[in-house]
Amino acid sequence: MSLHITEVRVIVTCPGRNYVFVKVMTSEPGLYGVGDATLNGRELAVASALREHVAPLLVGRDPDRIEDTWQLLFRGTYWRGGPVLQTALAGVDLALWDIKGKRAGMPLHSLLGGKTRECALAYTHAAGRDFKEVEDQVRRAMERGFRAVRTQVAVPGSIGTYGTGGAGEAASAAWPSPDGEAMPFVEAGWDSSRYLRTVPRLFEHLRNTLGDEVELLHDVHERLSPIEACRLASDLEPYRLFFLEDPLRPEHSDSFRVLRRSSTTPIAMGELFTSKYECLPLITDQLIDYIRCDLGHIGGLTEARKIAAIADPFQVRTAWHGPGDIGPPTHAANVHLDCAIPNFGIQEMTFFSAAVNEVCPGAPTYRDGALWPSDAPGLGVDIDEEAAVRFPYKRGYLPIVRKADGSLHDW
Ligand code: GCO
Ligand code: MG
């Protein structure tokens, strides 16, 4: 029998935070592919979709037929799409690309058309309780070579504001807390007006103290109404952000028209999208400047390269999602794609802990403010199954946000 898939292993592990890794085994001894199917806070839903529904469909199939397998898993369910199924699909997709690269003896950037650039401009995160603390963090990042930094500051009265460290941040990573407590962290006392007053002052401070050279970014995390987002984007204009991220919820993509008319602050959107279809109007109507889907939640490289190709003629560049809650295989895929496409913009990045690198070695290398792709065949990432077993899954939730009156707000 010709080359075929023999087994799909689903590896759930918690080397500090939860990951779902996929290992697609083939009939050729020693030939397998690795993928990442981590969906922060809902990991076991994806693991179960893979084990119970996806894996049985794959055994016996030719691993070379990536597009056909993608179509089978996307169209063949009838109840298609959504974060759980698209994350499961991404895990398989990356593993199949990894196998193809290994068979060809080529790194993925080579298979995807070859390098258009040597490395991918990367941004890291800086955050603090006050402006000075954020400034110091940006300086530290610049000392490490970063030329672009995402900055978040605590909003007075909002306990554990998104992205600003402390208890809220640990919980925002859906890390299980040390005592095993698994209930969501509550960010209490959110007040959008206060946020809208605080953030422009942060950027005024940063430009005054750091100058104009460093690229600054900010993540709204989908917390604003259309008119609030207009206010923020126009108030931030003097500080020339690289981009303002996720100002609105994905359900409100029509509201980007309003936002676009009110300011020249570049807009990035997309980490909550699960397919190219949601990207379409934002791209074709040029309502955003950066599309930042998560390769791990849109069905992998197969979908991402199509999104990049759609975006290119509309002058929309890429900024694929790259937080710590997606694993090294997705980060590696990001950077292979970044280095192959013409319309790359910037890459969000994470420094993985020693434990994550032990379980899943091969994350892209950081140097001089950029990420460098591996030249090993395939993704360049592996999974140590024995190490993974030593870090068993621990339930963890993403935080929730409540306003001062106790009612729920978007996180
Ligand atoms: C980002 C994201 C993340 C998300 C996280 C949720 O831009 O990096 O907003 O930090 O909060 O991926 O699981
Ligand atoms: Mg974000």
Coordinates of C-alpha atoms and ligand atoms in Angstrom, one line a residue, residues 219 221 245 271 292, ligand 2:
D219 CA -4.7 46.1 21.6
H221 CA -9.3 43.6 22.7
E245 CA -5.7 46.2 17.2
E271 CA -7.7 37.1 15.8
R292 CA -4.2 39.3 12.0
Ligands
MG2 MG -5.2 40.8 20.4

